XYZ file of C-alpha atoms in Angstrom:
269
model
C 0.000 0.000 0.000
C 2.876 2.367 0.843
C 4.418 1.661 -2.568
C 1.199 2.570 -4.421
C 0.746 5.728 -2.313
C 4.241 6.903 -3.279
C 3.494 6.415 -6.950
C 0.220 8.356 -6.681
C 1.935 11.224 -4.872
C 4.670 11.353 -7.521
C 2.103 11.488 -10.321
C 0.138 14.241 -8.561
C 3.322 16.244 -8.071
C 4.224 15.887 -11.764
C 0.734 16.983 -12.819
C 0.984 20.022 -10.545
C 4.277 21.058 -12.145
C 2.751 20.600 -15.618
C -0.160 22.856 -14.688
C 2.271 25.610 -13.720
C 4.117 25.298 -17.026
C 0.854 25.530 -18.952
C -0.180 28.629 -17.032
C -3.027 27.172 -14.979
C -2.276 28.030 -11.335
C -4.449 26.300 -8.747
C -6.372 29.504 -7.971
C -6.705 33.052 -9.269
C -4.621 34.368 -6.360
C -1.859 31.755 -6.622
C 1.717 32.763 -7.266
C 3.933 35.714 -6.487
C 4.454 39.269 -7.753
C 7.335 40.278 -9.983
C 8.383 43.896 -9.498
C 11.280 45.752 -11.020
C 12.565 48.369 -13.412
C 13.516 48.568 -17.061
C 16.418 50.804 -18.033
C 17.908 51.935 -21.326
C 20.939 54.208 -21.411
C 20.307 55.746 -24.790
C 18.955 59.126 -25.767
C 15.255 60.042 -25.847
C 13.803 60.067 -29.348
C 11.041 61.989 -31.053
C 9.781 62.145 -34.613
C 8.133 65.160 -36.229
C 5.601 65.348 -39.047
C 3.812 68.184 -40.895
C 0.502 68.895 -39.199
C -1.510 69.230 -42.396
C -1.464 70.697 -45.866
C -4.524 72.681 -44.785
C -4.005 73.223 -41.042
C -6.947 75.631 -40.743
C -9.226 72.731 -41.780
C -7.664 70.072 -39.568
C -8.795 69.630 -35.967
C -5.435 68.100 -35.058
C -3.603 71.274 -36.061
C -5.833 73.385 -33.811
C -4.444 71.564 -30.763
C -1.311 73.738 -30.921
C -2.992 76.268 -28.625
C -3.969 73.580 -26.118
C -0.839 71.401 -26.168
C 2.027 73.514 -27.534
C 4.637 71.027 -26.251
C 3.494 68.609 -28.947
C 4.317 71.019 -31.769
C 7.355 72.637 -33.350
C 7.883 75.513 -35.781
C 4.846 77.509 -34.647
C 2.509 74.577 -35.137
C 3.777 73.440 -38.521
C 5.149 70.189 -37.112
C 3.566 67.712 -34.707
C 5.941 65.513 -32.695
C 5.555 62.062 -31.186
C 7.748 60.920 -28.310
C 8.795 57.538 -29.660
C 11.306 56.747 -26.910
C 10.914 58.325 -23.478
C 13.892 57.698 -21.214
C 15.151 59.683 -18.224
C 18.792 60.586 -17.513
C 18.913 57.751 -14.953
C 17.917 55.269 -17.677
C 14.301 54.748 -16.590
C 12.421 53.631 -19.711
C 8.736 54.426 -20.158
C 6.273 52.295 -22.168
C 8.286 49.082 -22.129
C 6.179 45.930 -21.955
C 7.439 43.227 -19.599
C 5.908 39.792 -20.178
C 6.407 36.177 -19.096
C 7.229 34.274 -22.288
C 7.163 30.571 -21.422
C 3.542 30.130 -20.286
C 0.712 29.382 -22.690
C -2.533 29.797 -20.766
C -5.291 28.561 -23.067
C -8.009 29.742 -20.689
C -6.605 33.270 -20.802
C -6.236 33.179 -24.586
C -9.789 31.972 -25.261
C -11.434 34.338 -22.761
C -9.343 37.455 -23.446
C -11.922 40.242 -24.042
C -9.715 42.148 -26.458
C -7.284 45.049 -26.597
C -8.781 48.514 -26.125
C -7.389 51.551 -27.950
C -8.884 55.028 -27.900
C -8.195 58.080 -30.031
C -8.004 61.285 -28.004
C -6.665 64.599 -29.294
C -5.115 62.902 -32.294
C -3.231 60.357 -30.220
C -3.582 56.588 -29.950
C -3.781 55.588 -26.290
C -2.024 53.654 -24.932
C 1.254 53.946 -26.855
C 2.178 50.361 -25.974
C 0.268 47.401 -24.576
C -0.441 43.730 -25.320
C -2.559 41.894 -27.894
C -3.649 38.283 -28.239
C -3.704 36.427 -31.542
C -7.195 35.481 -32.784
C -8.822 37.861 -30.298
C -10.518 41.244 -30.699
C -8.780 44.559 -31.352
C -10.987 47.546 -30.567
C -10.355 51.168 -31.578
C -12.770 53.994 -30.777
C -12.541 57.589 -32.020
C -13.236 60.073 -29.215
C -12.254 63.193 -31.138
C -14.949 65.812 -31.977
C -17.531 65.049 -34.636
C -16.545 68.182 -36.553
C -13.098 66.673 -37.014
C -14.141 65.506 -40.487
C -14.059 68.787 -42.395
C -14.017 69.604 -46.094
C -15.029 65.999 -46.832
C -11.795 64.653 -45.334
C -11.541 61.625 -43.055
C -10.701 62.465 -39.462
C -8.734 59.281 -38.736
C -7.788 56.155 -40.636
C -6.287 53.530 -38.283
C -4.037 51.127 -40.182
C -2.903 48.028 -38.322
C 0.039 45.924 -39.484
C 1.907 42.869 -38.253
C 5.596 43.771 -38.205
C 8.687 41.600 -38.051
C 11.999 43.203 -38.869
C 11.575 45.361 -41.962
C 8.613 43.336 -43.226
C 4.983 44.232 -42.536
C 1.548 42.896 -43.464
C -1.731 44.814 -43.265
C -4.245 43.494 -40.734
C -6.886 46.189 -41.249
C -7.228 49.677 -42.719
C -10.515 51.291 -41.712
C -11.633 54.926 -41.637
C -13.199 56.461 -38.528
C -14.729 59.666 -39.812
C -16.831 60.796 -36.854
C -16.806 60.800 -33.085
C -17.876 57.453 -31.677
C -16.875 55.470 -34.770
C -15.298 52.126 -33.854
C -13.225 49.258 -35.176
C -13.686 45.717 -33.883
C -11.307 43.399 -35.673
C -10.198 39.866 -34.846
C -6.428 39.763 -35.248
C -4.915 37.010 -37.348
C -1.156 36.990 -36.835
C 1.155 34.777 -38.885
C 4.586 35.491 -37.424
C 4.013 35.399 -33.661
C 6.327 32.413 -33.220
C 9.089 34.416 -34.887
C 8.692 37.504 -32.696
C 6.315 39.758 -34.607
C 4.576 42.796 -33.140
C 1.533 44.874 -34.131
C 1.900 48.488 -35.213
C -0.968 50.983 -35.452
C -0.690 54.220 -37.437
C -3.140 56.735 -38.820
C -2.980 57.134 -42.591
C -4.257 60.705 -42.188
C -1.870 61.728 -39.379
C 1.442 59.864 -39.458
C 2.434 61.027 -35.980
C -0.373 58.920 -34.514
C 1.406 55.673 -33.639
C 1.015 52.795 -31.192
C 2.658 49.386 -30.699
C 1.475 46.051 -29.320
C 3.266 42.905 -28.145
C 1.491 39.539 -28.620
C 1.139 37.572 -25.364
C -0.219 34.145 -24.386
C -0.905 34.741 -20.697
C -2.008 37.422 -18.242
C 1.461 37.900 -16.755
C 2.574 41.183 -18.281
C 2.876 44.841 -17.348
C 3.935 48.194 -18.810
C 6.504 50.548 -17.345
C 5.529 54.046 -16.266
C 7.642 57.199 -16.275
C 9.774 55.797 -13.429
C 10.594 52.727 -15.503
C 8.882 50.459 -12.974
C 6.521 47.534 -13.526
C 4.519 45.013 -11.505
C 3.177 41.620 -12.584
C 0.916 39.832 -10.121
C -0.008 36.175 -9.503
C 2.865 34.667 -11.503
C 3.053 30.879 -10.965
C 5.956 29.531 -8.963
C 8.974 28.327 -10.922
C 11.677 29.438 -13.330
C 10.394 31.661 -16.129
C 11.666 33.720 -19.058
C 10.822 37.400 -18.725
C 10.947 39.672 -21.778
C 11.283 43.453 -21.674
C 10.293 44.946 -25.039
C 10.103 48.459 -26.421
C 9.404 49.196 -30.116
C 12.296 51.658 -30.394
C 14.747 50.635 -27.660
C 14.705 46.900 -28.416
C 14.322 43.930 -26.095
C 16.020 41.794 -23.477
C 15.146 38.354 -22.080
C 16.110 37.359 -18.534
C 15.480 34.302 -16.371
C 13.608 34.755 -13.117
C 12.876 32.277 -10.333
C 9.446 33.048 -8.900
C 8.715 31.948 -5.304
C 5.469 30.364 -4.163
C 4.277 33.695 -2.776
C 5.550 37.161 -1.932
C 7.655 39.255 -4.287
C 10.723 38.916 -6.457
C 12.565 41.916 -7.882
C 13.997 41.934 -11.398
C 15.893 44.849 -12.899
C 16.297 44.623 -16.678
C 18.601 46.697 -18.823
C 17.912 46.808 -22.560
C 21.286 47.207 -24.290
C 21.868 50.555 -25.973
C 21.768 50.334 -29.755
């Protein structure tokens, strides 16, 4: 009887370890919290684009009086902060995600990625997406944005890997409240692709998305810090990714409970 009990216990233990690897912790509150920082010791970057050929007819150009820091040359150029990094290396908008867990429950129940357009900006600048799940964009800019028969915004989503890209959708949102609901179909996820969103009417409107297969991810704030809760116990691969700074993978050993700190430096290009 003792012999059979030992075998049963060994099998149960093996099944428990398999559940962790597949991303199915025993309860919603199981696991520990990963906290840390992402640093990048390169220079901040911004890109600038002409506001419009007819700025007096473009709502986006009128924002110069409200948000002058976003413009250059007396409103002729609109800038986008593509890489925000402080002198101490703190990197904003980096996504930090556990890479080695495929949680099928999370994937099949993921409600979708939410993006909003406010004052001619895609928000958030970076976040996560899930393959075969919904991608939602809503235009919150004024209804009178569409002037002189022009389209106010034209979100254009692409799957990007290296220098190659493939269109996922290209849909106009001409009035306030207009929406896009599109199921993503990504072909290069296994090879490290990402999703890029731009506006064909306003090239400075940009956003980036990292495909994930579990709920264990977070985004760094201005301090370069992140927090990922309820990560299953064990050794995991943690990726820090930023569309302009690059990426870095590190190993982390997560305890059964409590916290573990991980500081990740993305190498300067």
